[in-house]
Short mmCIF file of C-alpha atoms in Angstrom, two decimals:
data_model
loop_
_atom_site.label_atom_id
_atom_site.label_comp_id
_atom_site.label_asym_id
_atom_site.label_seq_id
_atom_site.Cartn_x
_atom_site.Cartn_y
_atom_site.Cartn_z
CA MET A 1 -9.97 -21.68 42.32
CA SER A 2 -9.96 -22.35 38.60
CA SER A 3 -8.86 -18.78 37.92
CA LEU A 4 -5.57 -19.19 39.81
CA PRO A 5 -2.76 -19.28 37.23
CA GLU A 6 -0.67 -21.68 39.36
CA LEU A 7 -3.42 -24.31 39.35
CA VAL A 8 -2.70 -27.36 37.19
CA GLY A 9 -5.53 -29.54 38.50
CA ALA A 10 -8.10 -29.78 41.27
CA PHE A 11 -9.41 -33.06 42.66
CA VAL A 12 -12.35 -33.73 44.99
CA VAL A 13 -11.11 -36.47 47.34
CA SER A 14 -12.33 -38.59 50.23
CA GLY A 15 -10.75 -38.69 53.67
CA ALA A 16 -9.62 -35.88 55.95
CA SER A 17 -9.29 -33.38 53.09
CA ASP A 18 -11.99 -32.28 50.67
CA TYR A 19 -9.74 -31.18 47.81
CA LEU A 20 -6.31 -31.84 46.41
CA LEU A 21 -4.84 -28.99 44.39
CA HIS A 22 -2.00 -29.62 41.95
CA VAL A 23 -0.10 -26.37 41.50
CA ALA A 24 3.04 -25.48 39.58
CA VAL A 25 5.36 -22.89 41.11
CA PRO A 26 9.06 -22.20 40.48
CA ASP A 27 10.33 -22.92 44.00
CA THR A 28 9.43 -23.40 47.66
CA ASN A 29 9.34 -19.65 48.30
CA ALA A 30 6.71 -19.31 45.59
CA LEU A 31 4.78 -22.23 47.10
CA TYR A 32 4.83 -20.51 50.49
CA ALA A 33 3.62 -17.25 48.91
CA PHE A 34 0.87 -19.08 47.02
CA VAL A 35 -0.38 -20.80 50.17
CA ILE A 36 -0.18 -17.74 52.42
CA ASP A 37 -1.17 -15.01 49.96
CA ARG A 38 -3.62 -16.84 47.71
CA LEU A 39 -5.18 -19.78 49.58
CA THR A 40 -5.42 -18.88 53.25
CA GLU A 41 -7.00 -15.51 52.45
CA ARG A 42 -10.00 -17.25 50.88
CA PRO A 43 -12.93 -17.62 53.32
CA GLU A 44 -13.76 -21.13 52.09
CA VAL A 45 -10.27 -22.46 52.95
CA ALA A 46 -10.12 -23.69 56.56
CA ASP A 47 -6.79 -25.54 56.49
CA VAL A 48 -3.89 -26.20 54.14
CA ASN A 49 -1.39 -29.07 54.06
CA THR A 50 1.38 -29.07 51.50
CA SER A 51 3.57 -31.75 49.94
CA VAL A 52 6.43 -31.33 47.52
CA VAL A 53 6.87 -33.80 44.67
CA TYR A 54 10.56 -34.54 44.18
CA GLU A 55 10.17 -36.93 41.28
CA HIS A 56 7.32 -37.99 39.04
CA ILE A 57 7.46 -41.32 37.24
CA ARG A 58 4.64 -41.89 34.82
CA ARG A 59 3.78 -44.85 32.64
CA PRO A 60 2.53 -43.41 29.33
CA VAL A 61 0.46 -46.49 28.42
CA LEU A 62 -1.23 -48.90 30.80
CA GLU A 63 -1.13 -52.60 30.00
CA PRO A 64 -4.55 -54.30 29.86
CA LEU A 65 -5.52 -56.15 33.03
CA ILE A 66 -6.04 -59.83 32.25
CA GLY A 67 -7.54 -61.78 35.10
#
């Protein structure tokens, strides 16, 4: 997977899915093409679920936790 140019990050996760892939594509048509043409053709991929991020809010610095 690391050779896919659309891949921004890959995470091993717990729960129903084994991996979470963070990909960057220009639009939903490109996302569809990536999933159908690149992911589902791979023998190790059994299922794909997609989500679209509409907005990303990020705190650049975390405050220390004082308990």
